[in-house]
mmCIF file of C-alpha atoms in Angstrom:
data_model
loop_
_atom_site.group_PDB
_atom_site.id
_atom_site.type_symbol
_atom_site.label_atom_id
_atom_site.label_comp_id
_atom_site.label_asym_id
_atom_site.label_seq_id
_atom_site.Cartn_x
_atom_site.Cartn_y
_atom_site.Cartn_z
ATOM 1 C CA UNK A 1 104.064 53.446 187.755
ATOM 2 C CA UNK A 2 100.101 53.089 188.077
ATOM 3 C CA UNK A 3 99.642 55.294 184.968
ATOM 4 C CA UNK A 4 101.971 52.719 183.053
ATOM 5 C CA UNK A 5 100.624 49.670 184.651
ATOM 6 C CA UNK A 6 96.908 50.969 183.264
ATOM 7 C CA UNK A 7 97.923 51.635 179.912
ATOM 8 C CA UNK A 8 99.593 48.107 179.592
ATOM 9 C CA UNK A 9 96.318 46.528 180.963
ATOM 10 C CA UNK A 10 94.398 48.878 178.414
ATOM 11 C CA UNK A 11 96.322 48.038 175.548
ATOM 12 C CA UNK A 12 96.460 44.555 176.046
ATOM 13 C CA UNK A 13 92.362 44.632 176.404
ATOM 14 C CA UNK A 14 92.159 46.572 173.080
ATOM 15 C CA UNK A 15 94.427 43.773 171.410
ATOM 16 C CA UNK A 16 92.287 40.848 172.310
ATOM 17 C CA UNK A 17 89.159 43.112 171.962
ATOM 18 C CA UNK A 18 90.711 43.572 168.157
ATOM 19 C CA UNK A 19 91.878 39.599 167.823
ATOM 20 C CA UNK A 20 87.882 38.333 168.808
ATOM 21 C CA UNK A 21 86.596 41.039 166.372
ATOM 22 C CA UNK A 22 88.715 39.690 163.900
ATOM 23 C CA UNK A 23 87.332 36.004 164.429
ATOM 24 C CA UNK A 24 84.094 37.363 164.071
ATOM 25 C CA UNK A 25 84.360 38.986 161.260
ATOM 26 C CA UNK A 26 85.854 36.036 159.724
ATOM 27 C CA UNK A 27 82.935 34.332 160.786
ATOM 28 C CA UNK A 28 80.756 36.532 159.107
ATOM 29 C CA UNK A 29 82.968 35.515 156.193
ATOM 30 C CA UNK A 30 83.092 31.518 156.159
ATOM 31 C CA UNK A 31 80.603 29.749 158.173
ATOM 32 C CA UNK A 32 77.635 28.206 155.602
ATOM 33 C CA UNK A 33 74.023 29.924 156.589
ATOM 34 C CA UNK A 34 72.675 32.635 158.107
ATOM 35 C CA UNK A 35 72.156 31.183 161.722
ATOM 36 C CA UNK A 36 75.446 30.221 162.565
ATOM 37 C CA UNK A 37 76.684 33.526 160.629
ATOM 38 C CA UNK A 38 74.298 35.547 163.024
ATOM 39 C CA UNK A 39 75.791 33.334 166.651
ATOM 40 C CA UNK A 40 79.611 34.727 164.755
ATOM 41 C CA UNK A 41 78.158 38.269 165.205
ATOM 42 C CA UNK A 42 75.923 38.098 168.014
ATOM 43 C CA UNK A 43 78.992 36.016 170.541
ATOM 44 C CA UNK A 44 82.138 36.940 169.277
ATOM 45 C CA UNK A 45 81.739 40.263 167.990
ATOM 46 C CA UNK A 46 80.295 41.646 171.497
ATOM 47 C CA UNK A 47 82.713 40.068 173.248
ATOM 48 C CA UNK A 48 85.179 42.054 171.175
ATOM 49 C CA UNK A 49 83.491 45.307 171.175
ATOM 50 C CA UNK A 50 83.107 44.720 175.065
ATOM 51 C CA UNK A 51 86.813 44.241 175.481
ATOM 52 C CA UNK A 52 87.718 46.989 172.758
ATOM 53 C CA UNK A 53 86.004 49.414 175.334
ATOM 54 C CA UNK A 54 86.751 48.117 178.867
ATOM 55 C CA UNK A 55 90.703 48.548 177.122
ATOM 56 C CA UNK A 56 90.028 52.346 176.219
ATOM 57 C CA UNK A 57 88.390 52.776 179.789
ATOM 58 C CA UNK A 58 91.716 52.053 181.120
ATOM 59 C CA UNK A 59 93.354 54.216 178.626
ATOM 60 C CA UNK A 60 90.887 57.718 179.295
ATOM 61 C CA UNK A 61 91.148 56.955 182.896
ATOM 62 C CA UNK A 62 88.078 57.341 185.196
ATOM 63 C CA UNK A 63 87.063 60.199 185.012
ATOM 64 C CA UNK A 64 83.531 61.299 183.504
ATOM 65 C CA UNK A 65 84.132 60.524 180.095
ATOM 66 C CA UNK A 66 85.530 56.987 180.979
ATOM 67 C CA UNK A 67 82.282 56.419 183.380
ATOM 68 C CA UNK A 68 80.769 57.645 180.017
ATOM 69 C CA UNK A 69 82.344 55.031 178.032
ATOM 70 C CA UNK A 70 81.206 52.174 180.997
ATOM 71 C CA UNK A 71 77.496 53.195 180.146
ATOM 72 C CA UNK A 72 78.113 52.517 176.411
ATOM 73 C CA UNK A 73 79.780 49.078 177.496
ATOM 74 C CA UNK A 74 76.802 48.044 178.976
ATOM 75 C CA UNK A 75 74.353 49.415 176.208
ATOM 76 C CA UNK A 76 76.031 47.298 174.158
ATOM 77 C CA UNK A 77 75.941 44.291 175.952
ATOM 78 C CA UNK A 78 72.479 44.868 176.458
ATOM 79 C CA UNK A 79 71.678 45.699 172.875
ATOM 80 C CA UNK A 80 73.984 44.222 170.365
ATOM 81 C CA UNK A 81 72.706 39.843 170.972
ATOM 82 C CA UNK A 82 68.904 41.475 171.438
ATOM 83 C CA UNK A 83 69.161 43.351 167.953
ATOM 84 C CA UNK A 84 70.728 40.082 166.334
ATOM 85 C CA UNK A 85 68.202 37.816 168.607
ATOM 86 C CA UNK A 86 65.340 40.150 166.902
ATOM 87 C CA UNK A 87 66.641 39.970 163.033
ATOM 88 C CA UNK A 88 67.548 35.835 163.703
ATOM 89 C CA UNK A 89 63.586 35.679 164.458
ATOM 90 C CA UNK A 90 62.117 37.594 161.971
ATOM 91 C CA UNK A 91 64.613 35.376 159.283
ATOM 92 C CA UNK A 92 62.931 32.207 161.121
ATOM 93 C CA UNK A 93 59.345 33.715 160.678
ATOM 94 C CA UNK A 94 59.635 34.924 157.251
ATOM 95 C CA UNK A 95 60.151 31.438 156.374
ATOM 96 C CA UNK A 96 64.017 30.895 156.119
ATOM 97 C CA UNK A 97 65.300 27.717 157.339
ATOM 98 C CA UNK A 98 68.520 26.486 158.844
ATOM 99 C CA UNK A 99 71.118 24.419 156.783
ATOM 100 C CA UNK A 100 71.452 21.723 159.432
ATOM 101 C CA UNK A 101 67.592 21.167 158.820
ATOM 102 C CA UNK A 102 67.775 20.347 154.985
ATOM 103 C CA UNK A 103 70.696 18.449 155.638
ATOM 104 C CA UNK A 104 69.522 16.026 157.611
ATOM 105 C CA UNK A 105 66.235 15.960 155.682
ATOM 106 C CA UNK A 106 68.299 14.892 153.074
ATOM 107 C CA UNK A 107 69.971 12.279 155.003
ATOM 108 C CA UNK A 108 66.797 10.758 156.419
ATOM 109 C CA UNK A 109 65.626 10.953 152.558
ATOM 110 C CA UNK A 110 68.554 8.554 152.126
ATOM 111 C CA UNK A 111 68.241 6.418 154.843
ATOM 112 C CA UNK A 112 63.633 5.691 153.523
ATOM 113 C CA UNK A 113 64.850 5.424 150.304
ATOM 114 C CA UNK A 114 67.797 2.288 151.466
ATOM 115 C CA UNK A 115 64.751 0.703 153.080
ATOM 116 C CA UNK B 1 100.758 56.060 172.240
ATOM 117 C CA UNK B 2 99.720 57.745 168.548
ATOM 118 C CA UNK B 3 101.731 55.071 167.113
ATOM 119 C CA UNK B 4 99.918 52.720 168.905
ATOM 120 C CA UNK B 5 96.365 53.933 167.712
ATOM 121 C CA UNK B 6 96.797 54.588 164.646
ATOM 122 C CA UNK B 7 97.752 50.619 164.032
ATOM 123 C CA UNK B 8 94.812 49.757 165.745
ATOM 124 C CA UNK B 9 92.891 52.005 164.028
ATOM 125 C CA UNK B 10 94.036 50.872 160.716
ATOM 126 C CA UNK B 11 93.490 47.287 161.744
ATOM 127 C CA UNK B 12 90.253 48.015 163.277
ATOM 128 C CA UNK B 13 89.142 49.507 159.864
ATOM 129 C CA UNK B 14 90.626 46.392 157.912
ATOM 130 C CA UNK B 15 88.234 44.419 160.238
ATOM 131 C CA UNK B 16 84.842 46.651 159.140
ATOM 132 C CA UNK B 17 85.052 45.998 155.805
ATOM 133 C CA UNK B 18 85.692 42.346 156.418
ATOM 134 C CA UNK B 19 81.945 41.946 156.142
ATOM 135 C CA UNK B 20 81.085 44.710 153.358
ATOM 136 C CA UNK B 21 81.882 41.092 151.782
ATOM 137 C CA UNK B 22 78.858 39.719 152.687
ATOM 138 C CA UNK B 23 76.611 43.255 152.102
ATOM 139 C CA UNK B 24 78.012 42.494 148.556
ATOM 140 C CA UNK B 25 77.571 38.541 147.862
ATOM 141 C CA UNK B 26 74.985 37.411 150.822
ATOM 142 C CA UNK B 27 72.575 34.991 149.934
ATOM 143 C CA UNK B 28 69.475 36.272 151.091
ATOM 144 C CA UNK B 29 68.706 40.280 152.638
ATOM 145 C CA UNK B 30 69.217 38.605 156.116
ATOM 146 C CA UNK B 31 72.780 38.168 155.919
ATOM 147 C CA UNK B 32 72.967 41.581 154.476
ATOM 148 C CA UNK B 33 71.454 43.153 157.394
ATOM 149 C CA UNK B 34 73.390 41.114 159.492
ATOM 150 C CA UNK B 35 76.659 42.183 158.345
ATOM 151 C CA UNK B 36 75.795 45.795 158.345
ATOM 152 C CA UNK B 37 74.307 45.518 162.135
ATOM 153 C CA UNK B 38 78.044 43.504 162.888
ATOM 154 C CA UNK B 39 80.130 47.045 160.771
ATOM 155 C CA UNK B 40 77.971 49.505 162.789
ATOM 156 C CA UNK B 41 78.721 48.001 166.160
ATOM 157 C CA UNK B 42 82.456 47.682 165.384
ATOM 158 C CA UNK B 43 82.167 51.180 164.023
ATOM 159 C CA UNK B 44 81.620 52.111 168.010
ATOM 160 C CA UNK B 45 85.033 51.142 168.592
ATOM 161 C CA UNK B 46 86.025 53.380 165.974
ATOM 162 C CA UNK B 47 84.663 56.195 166.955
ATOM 163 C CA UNK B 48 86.207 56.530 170.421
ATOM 164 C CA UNK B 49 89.605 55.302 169.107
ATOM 165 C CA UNK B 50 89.432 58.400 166.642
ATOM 166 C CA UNK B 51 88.340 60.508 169.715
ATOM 167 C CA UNK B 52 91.792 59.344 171.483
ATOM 168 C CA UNK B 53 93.853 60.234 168.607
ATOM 169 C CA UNK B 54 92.070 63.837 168.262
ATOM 170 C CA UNK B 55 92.545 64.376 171.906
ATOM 171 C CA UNK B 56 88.650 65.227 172.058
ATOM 172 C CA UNK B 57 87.460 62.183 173.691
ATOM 173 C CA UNK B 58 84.350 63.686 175.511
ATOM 174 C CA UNK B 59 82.587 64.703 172.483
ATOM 175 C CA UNK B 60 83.724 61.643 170.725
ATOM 176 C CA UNK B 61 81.975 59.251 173.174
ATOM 177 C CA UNK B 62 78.776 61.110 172.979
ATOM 178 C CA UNK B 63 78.464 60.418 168.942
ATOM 179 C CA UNK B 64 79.445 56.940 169.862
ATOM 180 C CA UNK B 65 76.944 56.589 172.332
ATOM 181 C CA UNK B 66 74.225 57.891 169.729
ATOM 182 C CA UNK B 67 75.576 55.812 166.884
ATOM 183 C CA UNK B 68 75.022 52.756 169.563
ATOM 184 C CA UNK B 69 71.619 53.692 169.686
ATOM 185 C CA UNK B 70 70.468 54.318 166.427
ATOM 186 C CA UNK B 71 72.577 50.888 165.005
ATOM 187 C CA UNK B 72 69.810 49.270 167.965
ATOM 188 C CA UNK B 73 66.695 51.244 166.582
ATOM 189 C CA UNK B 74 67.786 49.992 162.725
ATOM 190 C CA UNK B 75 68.147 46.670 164.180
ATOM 191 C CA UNK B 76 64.750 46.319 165.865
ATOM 192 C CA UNK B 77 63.117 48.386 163.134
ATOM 193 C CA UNK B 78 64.267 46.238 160.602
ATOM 194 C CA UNK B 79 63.795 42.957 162.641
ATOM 195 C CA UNK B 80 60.376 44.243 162.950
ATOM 196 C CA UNK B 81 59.288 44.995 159.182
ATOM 197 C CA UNK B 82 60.565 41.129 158.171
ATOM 198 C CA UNK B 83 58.530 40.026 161.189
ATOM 199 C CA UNK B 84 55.373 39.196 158.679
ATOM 200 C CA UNK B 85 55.024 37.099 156.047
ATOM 201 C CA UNK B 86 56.105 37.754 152.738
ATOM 202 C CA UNK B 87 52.515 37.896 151.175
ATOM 203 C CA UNK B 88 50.916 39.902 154.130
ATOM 204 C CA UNK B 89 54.217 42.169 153.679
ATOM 205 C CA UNK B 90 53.591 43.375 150.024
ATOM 206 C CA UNK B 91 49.507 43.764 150.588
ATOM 207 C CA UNK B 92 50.302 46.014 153.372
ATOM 208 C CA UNK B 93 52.656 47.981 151.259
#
């Protein structure tokens, strides 16, 4: 009954794990510029991977290789945003900018040359 | 249960190369090295899914541990090297 139970709860983490990795990736796919391409991958993608592990913990059980698996959980949710954080920063510093910021230069372009 | 993973295996692999998309089109190297960073980590996943369906799950989870560290190591190595200007980037080179 308790084995069942876990590999329900397992299963069903591994499904939503797989569902926000799929958001993400579509993410990756469709959103305009780097920046908000790079929250896609640094938010939802962890919180997929996170979920796609916690799920297989319940499926291995808790035994070493499980408490095994926990440590990569948290490696990852250590590592994963501060890898994207690092690349984000070095885009900024190498001098590219975000879409949001030529598009409302543009629009305050507008709005001088109404005046 | 082996039904089970290999659908989400297959649809975990469907989801990987979701982003070789934008390896192959991105803009600027950025969004390259973003989408390879967002494969590797997913490839994680993959690895310990693989090590269910191969009933070797111990070793599996160490070469997913190791992938999880060297995807980081690319990452910061990588973040690091486009830290610099352009110009102060190829006169070091």
């Amino acid at each position: 009954m308790l084995e069942s139970l876990l590999q329900v709860i397992g299963w069903v983490l591994v499904g939503i794990g797989l569902l926000a990795m799929f958001v993400g990736s579509l993410g990756l796919i469709r959103l305009p510029d780097f920046y908000t391409r790079s929250h896609a991958a640094s938010m939802v993608d962890t919180t997929g991977i996170i979920l796609l592990l916690l799920g297989l913990v319940f499926l291995i059980g808790f035994s070493q290789a499980g408490l095994k698996l926990l440590v990569g959980v948290i490696f990852v949710i250590l590592s994963n945003p501060v890898a994207i954080h690092a690349l984000a920063r070095a885009a900024f510093r190498a001098g590219l900018r975000p879409l949001l910021g030529e598009v409302a230069d543009r629009k305050h372009r507008k709005l001088e040359d109404k005046e | 249960m082996v039904t089970l993973l290999t659908v989400s295996i297959v649809l975990l692999v469907g989801i990987i190369l979701m982003p070789f998309y934008r390896v192959v089109v991105g803009p600027t190297v950025f969004d390259r090295l973003l989408a390879i960073g967002a494969m590797g980590a997913k490839i994680i996943g993959l690895i310990v899914l693989f090590g269910l369906l191969y009933d070797r799950v111990d070793m599996f989870i160490d070469i997913a541990l190791a992938y999880a560290v060297l995807n980081f190591i690319a990452g910061i190595a990588v973040a690091k090297y486009f830290h610099k200007p352009s110009e102060r980037r190829s006169r070091d080179a």
